[in-house]
PDB file of C-alpha atoms in Angstrom:
ATOM      1  CA  MET A   1     169.513 178.956  13.177  1.00  0.00           C
ATOM      2  CA  GLU A   2     172.744 177.844  12.588  1.00  0.00           C
ATOM      3  CA  ALA A   3     172.449 174.066  12.864  1.00  0.00           C
ATOM      4  CA  ILE A   4     169.621 174.339  10.740  1.00  0.00           C
ATOM      5  CA  LYS A   5     171.350 175.533   7.940  1.00  0.00           C
ATOM      6  CA  ALA A   6     173.882 172.914   8.425  1.00  0.00           C
ATOM      7  CA  ASN A   7     170.988 170.851   8.275  1.00  0.00           C
ATOM      8  CA  GLU A   8     170.320 171.986   4.977  1.00  0.00           C
ATOM      9  CA  ILE A   9     173.103 172.726   3.580  1.00  0.00           C
ATOM     10  CA  ASN A  10     174.080 168.516   4.432  1.00  0.00           C
ATOM     11  CA  GLU A  11     170.746 167.795   2.465  1.00  0.00           C
ATOM     12  CA  ILE A  12     171.574 169.656  -0.052  1.00  0.00           C
ATOM     13  CA  ILE A  13     175.302 167.539  -0.967  1.00  0.00           C
ATOM     14  CA  ARG A  14     173.935 163.965   0.157  1.00  0.00           C
ATOM     15  CA  ARG A  15     171.274 164.670  -2.852  1.00  0.00           C
ATOM     16  CA  GLN A  16     173.990 165.969  -5.122  1.00  0.00           C
ATOM     17  CA  ILE A  17     175.956 162.700  -4.004  1.00  0.00           C
ATOM     18  CA  GLN A  18     172.895 160.789  -4.744  1.00  0.00           C
ATOM     19  CA  ASN A  19     172.311 162.470  -8.248  1.00  0.00           C
ATOM     20  CA  PHE A  20     176.268 162.306  -9.361  1.00  0.00           C
ATOM     21  CA  GLN A  21     177.011 159.949 -12.388  1.00  0.00           C
ATOM     22  CA  ALA A  22     180.476 159.776 -13.781  1.00  0.00           C
ATOM     23  CA  GLY A  23     180.369 159.489 -16.962  1.00  0.00           C
ATOM     24  CA  VAL A  24     183.056 158.460 -19.424  1.00  0.00           C
ATOM     25  CA  THR A  25     183.122 159.909 -22.954  1.00  0.00           C
ATOM     26  CA  VAL A  26     185.658 158.220 -25.398  1.00  0.00           C
ATOM     27  CA  THR A  27     187.353 160.621 -28.619  1.00  0.00           C
ATOM     28  CA  GLU A  28     189.398 158.896 -31.208  1.00  0.00           C
ATOM     29  CA  VAL A  29     192.170 160.901 -32.120  1.00  0.00           C
ATOM     30  CA  GLY A  30     195.359 160.786 -33.880  1.00  0.00           C
ATOM     31  CA  THR A  31     198.715 162.793 -34.724  1.00  0.00           C
ATOM     32  CA  VAL A  32     200.020 164.182 -37.294  1.00  0.00           C
ATOM     33  CA  ILE A  33     202.892 162.833 -39.101  1.00  0.00           C
ATOM     34  CA  LYS A  34     203.609 164.952 -41.621  1.00  0.00           C
ATOM     35  CA  VAL A  35     201.759 168.325 -43.596  1.00  0.00           C
ATOM     36  CA  GLY A  36     202.374 169.986 -46.160  1.00  0.00           C
ATOM     37  CA  ASP A  37     200.273 172.526 -49.358  1.00  0.00           C
ATOM     38  CA  GLY A  38     197.254 171.904 -47.522  1.00  0.00           C
ATOM     39  CA  ILE A  39     197.104 168.404 -46.699  1.00  0.00           C
ATOM     40  CA  ALA A  40     198.436 166.495 -43.750  1.00  0.00           C
ATOM     41  CA  GLU A  41     199.049 162.555 -43.448  1.00  0.00           C
ATOM     42  CA  VAL A  42     197.193 161.332 -39.986  1.00  0.00           C
ATOM     43  CA  HIS A  43     197.899 158.263 -38.206  1.00  0.00           C
ATOM     44  CA  GLY A  44     196.037 156.702 -35.467  1.00  0.00           C
ATOM     45  CA  LEU A  45     192.339 157.606 -36.673  1.00  0.00           C
ATOM     46  CA  GLU A  46     191.761 153.766 -37.385  1.00  0.00           C
ATOM     47  CA  LYS A  47     187.354 154.209 -37.385  1.00  0.00           C
ATOM     48  CA  VAL A  48     187.569 157.456 -39.694  1.00  0.00           C
ATOM     49  CA  MET A  49     185.427 157.687 -42.436  1.00  0.00           C
ATOM     50  CA  ALA A  50     185.814 158.698 -45.972  1.00  0.00           C
ATOM     51  CA  GLY A  51     184.687 162.481 -46.093  1.00  0.00           C
ATOM     52  CA  GLU A  52     184.838 163.088 -42.490  1.00  0.00           C
ATOM     53  CA  LEU A  53     185.139 165.937 -41.056  1.00  0.00           C
ATOM     54  CA  LEU A  54     187.989 166.417 -38.447  1.00  0.00           C
ATOM     55  CA  GLU A  55     189.099 168.867 -36.062  1.00  0.00           C
ATOM     56  CA  PHE A  56     193.049 170.165 -35.975  1.00  0.00           C
ATOM     57  CA  PRO A  57     194.567 172.981 -33.440  1.00  0.00           C
ATOM     58  CA  ASN A  58     194.234 176.389 -34.309  1.00  0.00           C
ATOM     59  CA  ASP A  59     190.670 176.417 -35.246  1.00  0.00           C
ATOM     60  CA  VAL A  60     191.723 173.965 -38.449  1.00  0.00           C
ATOM     61  CA  ARG A  61     189.154 171.687 -39.783  1.00  0.00           C
ATOM     62  CA  GLY A  62     190.316 168.890 -41.852  1.00  0.00           C
ATOM     63  CA  LEU A  63     188.166 166.442 -44.876  1.00  0.00           C
ATOM     64  CA  ALA A  64     189.289 162.774 -44.622  1.00  0.00           C
ATOM     65  CA  LEU A  65     189.673 161.470 -48.275  1.00  0.00           C
ATOM     66  CA  ASN A  66     192.701 159.167 -48.695  1.00  0.00           C
ATOM     67  CA  LEU A  67     191.819 156.011 -46.517  1.00  0.00           C
ATOM     68  CA  GLU A  68     195.349 153.586 -46.418  1.00  0.00           C
ATOM     69  CA  GLU A  69     196.523 150.815 -44.129  1.00  0.00           C
ATOM     70  CA  ASP A  70     198.518 152.766 -41.194  1.00  0.00           C
ATOM     71  CA  LYS A  71     197.086 157.150 -42.354  1.00  0.00           C
ATOM     72  CA  VAL A  72     194.825 158.964 -43.108  1.00  0.00           C
ATOM     73  CA  GLY A  73     195.143 161.775 -45.806  1.00  0.00           C
ATOM     74  CA  VAL A  74     194.128 164.453 -45.103  1.00  0.00           C
ATOM     75  CA  VAL A  75     192.997 168.470 -46.965  1.00  0.00           C
ATOM     76  CA  LEU A  76     193.252 171.142 -44.629  1.00  0.00           C
ATOM     77  CA  PHE A  77     190.875 174.288 -44.628  1.00  0.00           C
ATOM     78  CA  GLY A  78     191.707 177.759 -42.923  1.00  0.00           C
ATOM     79  CA  ASP A  79     195.156 178.540 -41.911  1.00  0.00           C
ATOM     80  CA  TYR A  80     197.070 175.241 -42.428  1.00  0.00           C
ATOM     81  CA  GLN A  81     200.629 176.954 -42.347  1.00  0.00           C
ATOM     82  CA  THR A  82     199.731 176.882 -38.598  1.00  0.00           C
ATOM     83  CA  ILE A  83     199.821 172.819 -38.142  1.00  0.00           C
ATOM     84  CA  LYS A  84     203.060 170.659 -38.026  1.00  0.00           C
ATOM     85  CA  GLU A  85     204.020 167.706 -37.425  1.00  0.00           C
ATOM     86  CA  GLY A  86     202.767 165.737 -33.501  1.00  0.00           C
ATOM     87  CA  ASP A  87     199.797 168.094 -33.275  1.00  0.00           C
ATOM     88  CA  MET A  88     196.575 165.943 -32.054  1.00  0.00           C
ATOM     89  CA  VAL A  89     193.421 165.923 -34.588  1.00  0.00           C
ATOM     90  CA  LYS A  90     190.211 164.742 -33.453  1.00  0.00           C
ATOM     91  CA  ARG A  91     187.293 163.007 -35.265  1.00  0.00           C
ATOM     92  CA  THR A  92     183.851 164.851 -35.620  1.00  0.00           C
ATOM     93  CA  GLY A  93     182.101 161.681 -36.358  1.00  0.00           C
ATOM     94  CA  ARG A  94     179.843 163.180 -38.852  1.00  0.00           C
ATOM     95  CA  ILE A  95     180.680 163.414 -42.654  1.00  0.00           C
ATOM     96  CA  MET A  96     181.295 166.650 -43.828  1.00  0.00           C
ATOM     97  CA  ARG A  97     178.235 168.540 -44.507  1.00  0.00           C
ATOM     98  CA  VAL A  98     177.925 172.440 -45.457  1.00  0.00           C
ATOM     99  CA  PRO A  99     174.102 175.170 -44.207  1.00  0.00           C
ATOM    100  CA  VAL A 100     171.538 174.939 -47.014  1.00  0.00           C
ATOM    101  CA  GLY A 101     168.293 176.758 -46.683  1.00  0.00           C
ATOM    102  CA  GLU A 102     166.632 180.163 -47.695  1.00  0.00           C
ATOM    103  CA  ALA A 103     169.037 181.609 -45.026  1.00  0.00           C
ATOM    104  CA  MET A 104     171.584 181.368 -47.169  1.00  0.00           C
ATOM    105  CA  ILE A 105     169.784 183.751 -49.985  1.00  0.00           C
ATOM    106  CA  GLY A 106     171.586 187.122 -50.249  1.00  0.00           C
ATOM    107  CA  ARG A 107     174.893 186.370 -48.276  1.00  0.00           C
ATOM    108  CA  VAL A 108     178.294 185.735 -49.315  1.00  0.00           C
ATOM    109  CA  VAL A 109     179.939 182.908 -48.377  1.00  0.00           C
ATOM    110  CA  ASP A 110     183.201 180.748 -48.112  1.00  0.00           C
ATOM    111  CA  ALA A 111     183.456 176.945 -49.232  1.00  0.00           C
ATOM    112  CA  LEU A 112     182.559 176.046 -46.244  1.00  0.00           C
ATOM    113  CA  GLY A 113     179.086 178.457 -45.769  1.00  0.00           C
ATOM    114  CA  ASN A 114     180.420 180.369 -43.376  1.00  0.00           C
ATOM    115  CA  PRO A 115     179.653 184.085 -44.087  1.00  0.00           C
ATOM    116  CA  ILE A 116     181.900 186.566 -45.037  1.00  0.00           C
ATOM    117  CA  ASP A 117     180.169 190.273 -46.242  1.00  0.00           C
ATOM    118  CA  ASP A 118     179.443 191.320 -42.472  1.00  0.00           C
ATOM    119  CA  LYS A 119     175.805 190.903 -42.054  1.00  0.00           C
ATOM    120  CA  GLY A 120     175.289 188.225 -39.015  1.00  0.00           C
ATOM    121  CA  PRO A 121     175.473 184.707 -38.990  1.00  0.00           C
ATOM    122  CA  ILE A 122     173.023 182.649 -40.836  1.00  0.00           C
ATOM    123  CA  ILE A 123     170.731 180.856 -38.588  1.00  0.00           C
ATOM    124  CA  THR A 124     169.602 177.589 -40.059  1.00  0.00           C
ATOM    125  CA  ASP A 125     169.000 174.460 -38.742  1.00  0.00           C
ATOM    126  CA  GLN A 126     169.097 172.872 -42.549  1.00  0.00           C
ATOM    127  CA  PHE A 127     172.044 171.018 -43.376  1.00  0.00           C
ATOM    128  CA  ASN A 128     173.357 169.011 -46.709  1.00  0.00           C
ATOM    129  CA  GLU A 129     177.042 166.625 -47.156  1.00  0.00           C
ATOM    130  CA  ILE A 130     179.004 167.358 -50.017  1.00  0.00           C
ATOM    131  CA  GLU A 131     179.486 164.440 -50.992  1.00  0.00           C
ATOM    132  CA  ARG A 132     175.665 162.808 -51.730  1.00  0.00           C
ATOM    133  CA  ILE A 133     174.395 160.570 -54.451  1.00  0.00           C
ATOM    134  CA  ALA A 134     172.415 162.454 -56.880  1.00  0.00           C
ATOM    135  CA  PRO A 135     168.940 161.531 -57.664  1.00  0.00           C
ATOM    136  CA  GLY A 136     168.389 159.189 -60.550  1.00  0.00           C
ATOM    137  CA  ILE A 137     166.557 160.297 -63.940  1.00  0.00           C
ATOM    138  CA  VAL A 138     163.277 158.969 -63.057  1.00  0.00           C
ATOM    139  CA  ASP A 139     163.340 160.839 -59.902  1.00  0.00           C
ATOM    140  CA  ARG A 140     164.655 164.277 -61.560  1.00  0.00           C
ATOM    141  CA  GLN A 141     162.070 166.819 -63.039  1.00  0.00           C
ATOM    142  CA  PRO A 142     161.835 167.408 -67.006  1.00  0.00           C
ATOM    143  CA  VAL A 143     162.867 170.276 -68.088  1.00  0.00           C
ATOM    144  CA  ARG A 144     159.698 172.465 -69.615  1.00  0.00           C
ATOM    145  CA  GLU A 145     160.957 175.355 -68.308  1.00  0.00           C
ATOM    146  CA  ALA A 146     162.599 178.131 -70.299  1.00  0.00           C
ATOM    147  CA  LEU A 147     165.648 180.103 -68.742  1.00  0.00           C
ATOM    148  CA  GLN A 148     165.930 183.288 -70.551  1.00  0.00           C
ATOM    149  CA  THR A 149     169.599 185.357 -70.106  1.00  0.00           C
ATOM    150  CA  GLY A 150     168.174 188.651 -71.172  1.00  0.00           C
ATOM    151  CA  LEU A 151     170.817 188.108 -74.553  1.00  0.00           C
ATOM    152  CA  LYS A 152     168.607 188.427 -77.340  1.00  0.00           C
ATOM    153  CA  ALA A 153     171.581 186.661 -79.782  1.00  0.00           C
ATOM    154  CA  ILE A 154     171.585 183.954 -77.218  1.00  0.00           C
ATOM    155  CA  ASP A 155     168.258 183.569 -76.106  1.00  0.00           C
ATOM    156  CA  ALA A 156     167.599 182.928 -79.866  1.00  0.00           C
ATOM    157  CA  MET A 157     170.175 180.512 -81.075  1.00  0.00           C
ATOM    158  CA  VAL A 158     170.769 178.317 -77.802  1.00  0.00           C
ATOM    159  CA  PRO A 159     167.507 177.089 -75.944  1.00  0.00           C
ATOM    160  CA  ILE A 160     168.568 177.059 -72.375  1.00  0.00           C
ATOM    161  CA  GLY A 161     165.871 175.623 -69.858  1.00  0.00           C
ATOM    162  CA  ARG A 162     166.038 175.626 -66.251  1.00  0.00           C
ATOM    163  CA  GLY A 163     168.039 172.538 -65.072  1.00  0.00           C
ATOM    164  CA  GLN A 164     170.374 172.156 -68.095  1.00  0.00           C
ATOM    165  CA  ARG A 165     173.773 172.571 -68.106  1.00  0.00           C
ATOM    166  CA  GLU A 166     175.075 175.185 -70.547  1.00  0.00           C
ATOM    167  CA  LEU A 167     178.334 175.420 -70.355  1.00  0.00           C
ATOM    168  CA  ILE A 168     179.780 179.133 -71.248  1.00  0.00           C
ATOM    169  CA  ILE A 169     183.397 178.875 -72.709  1.00  0.00           C
ATOM    170  CA  GLY A 170     185.997 181.503 -74.613  1.00  0.00           C
ATOM    171  CA  ASP A 171     189.516 182.975 -73.878  1.00  0.00           C
ATOM    172  CA  ARG A 172     190.333 185.610 -71.002  1.00  0.00           C
ATOM    173  CA  GLN A 173     188.363 188.459 -71.313  1.00  0.00           C
ATOM    174  CA  THR A 174     185.620 187.751 -73.657  1.00  0.00           C
ATOM    175  CA  GLY A 175     183.265 188.112 -71.337  1.00  0.00           C
ATOM    176  CA  LYS A 176     182.021 185.186 -70.083  1.00  0.00           C
ATOM    177  CA  THR A 177     181.514 186.593 -66.348  1.00  0.00           C
ATOM    178  CA  ALA A 178     179.304 189.363 -67.915  1.00  0.00           C
ATOM    179  CA  VAL A 179     176.713 186.896 -69.493  1.00  0.00           C
ATOM    180  CA  ALA A 180     176.721 185.073 -66.240  1.00  0.00           C
ATOM    181  CA  VAL A 181     175.899 187.697 -64.418  1.00  0.00           C
ATOM    182  CA  ASP A 182     173.682 189.491 -66.932  1.00  0.00           C
ATOM    183  CA  THR A 183     171.435 186.248 -66.869  1.00  0.00           C
ATOM    184  CA  ILE A 184     171.529 186.803 -62.935  1.00  0.00           C
ATOM    185  CA  ILE A 185     170.363 190.098 -63.205  1.00  0.00           C
ATOM    186  CA  ASN A 186     167.294 189.169 -65.718  1.00  0.00           C
ATOM    187  CA  GLN A 187     165.886 186.267 -63.436  1.00  0.00           C
ATOM    188  CA  LYS A 188     164.324 189.170 -61.285  1.00  0.00           C
ATOM    189  CA  GLY A 189     160.494 188.528 -60.297  1.00  0.00           C
ATOM    190  CA  LYS A 190     160.917 185.183 -62.224  1.00  0.00           C
ATOM    191  CA  ASP A 191     161.078 182.891 -59.124  1.00  0.00           C
ATOM    192  CA  VAL A 192     165.113 181.653 -60.036  1.00  0.00           C
ATOM    193  CA  ILE A 193     167.057 181.238 -57.317  1.00  0.00           C
ATOM    194  CA  CYS A 194     171.193 181.675 -58.748  1.00  0.00           C
ATOM    195  CA  ILE A 195     174.449 181.188 -56.959  1.00  0.00           C
ATOM    196  CA  TYR A 196     177.373 182.366 -58.548  1.00  0.00           C
ATOM    197  CA  VAL A 197     180.598 180.507 -57.973  1.00  0.00           C
ATOM    198  CA  ALA A 198     183.783 182.189 -58.060  1.00  0.00           C
ATOM    199  CA  ILE A 199     186.853 180.182 -58.094  1.00  0.00           C
ATOM    200  CA  GLY A 200     190.024 181.713 -58.607  1.00  0.00           C
ATOM    201  CA  GLN A 201     189.314 184.808 -58.949  1.00  0.00           C
ATOM    202  CA  LYS A 202     190.796 187.626 -57.641  1.00  0.00           C
ATOM    203  CA  ALA A 203     189.175 188.744 -54.646  1.00  0.00           C
ATOM    204  CA  SER A 204     188.854 192.577 -56.347  1.00  0.00           C
ATOM    205  CA  THR A 205     187.103 190.948 -59.019  1.00  0.00           C
ATOM    206  CA  VAL A 206     184.362 189.002 -56.833  1.00  0.00           C
ATOM    207  CA  ALA A 207     183.584 192.440 -54.847  1.00  0.00           C
ATOM    208  CA  GLN A 208     183.035 193.858 -58.256  1.00  0.00           C
ATOM    209  CA  VAL A 209     180.477 191.029 -59.395  1.00  0.00           C
ATOM    210  CA  VAL A 210     178.702 191.328 -56.103  1.00  0.00           C
ATOM    211  CA  LYS A 211     178.410 195.239 -56.410  1.00  0.00           C
ATOM    212  CA  THR A 212     177.499 195.336 -59.872  1.00  0.00           C
ATOM    213  CA  LEU A 213     174.611 192.068 -58.389  1.00  0.00           C
ATOM    214  CA  GLU A 214     173.973 194.924 -55.605  1.00  0.00           C
ATOM    215  CA  ASP A 215     172.774 198.063 -57.644  1.00  0.00           C
ATOM    216  CA  ASN A 216     170.862 195.893 -59.945  1.00  0.00           C
ATOM    217  CA  GLY A 217     168.473 194.138 -56.783  1.00  0.00           C
ATOM    218  CA  SER A 218     169.341 190.825 -57.481  1.00  0.00           C
ATOM    219  CA  MET A 219     171.357 189.760 -54.323  1.00  0.00           C
ATOM    220  CA  SER A 220     167.662 189.157 -52.986  1.00  0.00           C
ATOM    221  CA  TYR A 221     167.518 186.060 -55.190  1.00  0.00           C
ATOM    222  CA  THR A 222     171.107 185.262 -55.106  1.00  0.00           C
ATOM    223  CA  ILE A 223     173.708 183.395 -53.170  1.00  0.00           C
ATOM    224  CA  VAL A 224     177.636 183.706 -54.107  1.00  0.00           C
ATOM    225  CA  VAL A 225     180.693 181.389 -52.956  1.00  0.00           C
ATOM    226  CA  LYS A 226     183.635 182.821 -52.898  1.00  0.00           C
ATOM    227  CA  ALA A 227     187.054 180.719 -52.958  1.00  0.00           C
ATOM    228  CA  THR A 228     189.468 183.109 -54.627  1.00  0.00           C
ATOM    229  CA  ALA A 229     192.715 182.879 -55.800  1.00  0.00           C
ATOM    230  CA  SER A 230     194.607 183.992 -52.447  1.00  0.00           C
ATOM    231  CA  ASP A 231     192.291 181.231 -50.231  1.00  0.00           C
ATOM    232  CA  PRO A 232     193.889 177.432 -50.073  1.00  0.00           C
ATOM    233  CA  ALA A 233     194.047 174.801 -53.004  1.00  0.00           C
ATOM    234  CA  ALA A 234     191.514 172.744 -50.578  1.00  0.00           C
ATOM    235  CA  MET A 235     188.667 175.716 -50.541  1.00  0.00           C
ATOM    236  CA  GLN A 236     188.718 176.131 -54.300  1.00  0.00           C
ATOM    237  CA  TYR A 237     188.240 172.016 -54.770  1.00  0.00           C
ATOM    238  CA  LEU A 238     185.352 172.380 -52.045  1.00  0.00           C
ATOM    239  CA  ALA A 239     183.073 175.408 -53.423  1.00  0.00           C
ATOM    240  CA  PRO A 240     181.766 174.050 -56.825  1.00  0.00           C
TER     241      PRO A 240
END
């Protein structure tokens, strides 16, 4: 019996040796030569692409923007204060992308599309590059459907269409956010998806806006992107 078991073991080992394939994975890595104010200069990434996502230690990510002859300028996302000179940087080989799709509706996310509302992960296999060519004028649908803000004075004087840009400008504390939030609330049941991007605001202010939308049942068709005053400058740049 022992001889039979030994033969079986030998046969298993022999098969594993025959099927063994030695693979070599080549990864281009660079070194941080300078870091400060959320921006790192990296040496050694000769084939890096503009807009490529880079991996730093301590789960910090970076976006390659400034491609120079002997170095690359990278904006850092996350806790960039943990990055120091001499740290190793890895290429991911993919252009910076964020998740999209219906799974995002009703969620509060950061500028990278990570959920920050304690409602679990966002499960989607759809991604869009953050820097992409906009469709040409001929490819776009014409503005033919009205978008009502729910404020009679604005709807009477300023006809706004779906797909149209409209600037809300005014001094601080004059109600610009209130107009935007009222417009979102007024889209209930009108087959409109609203995206509220908060850049440089206090986290408490954004939380109040989210609560107002939830109280009015408007989060079921709204996405909130948050890059508050306490977030790194790179996240605020990326949010819109």
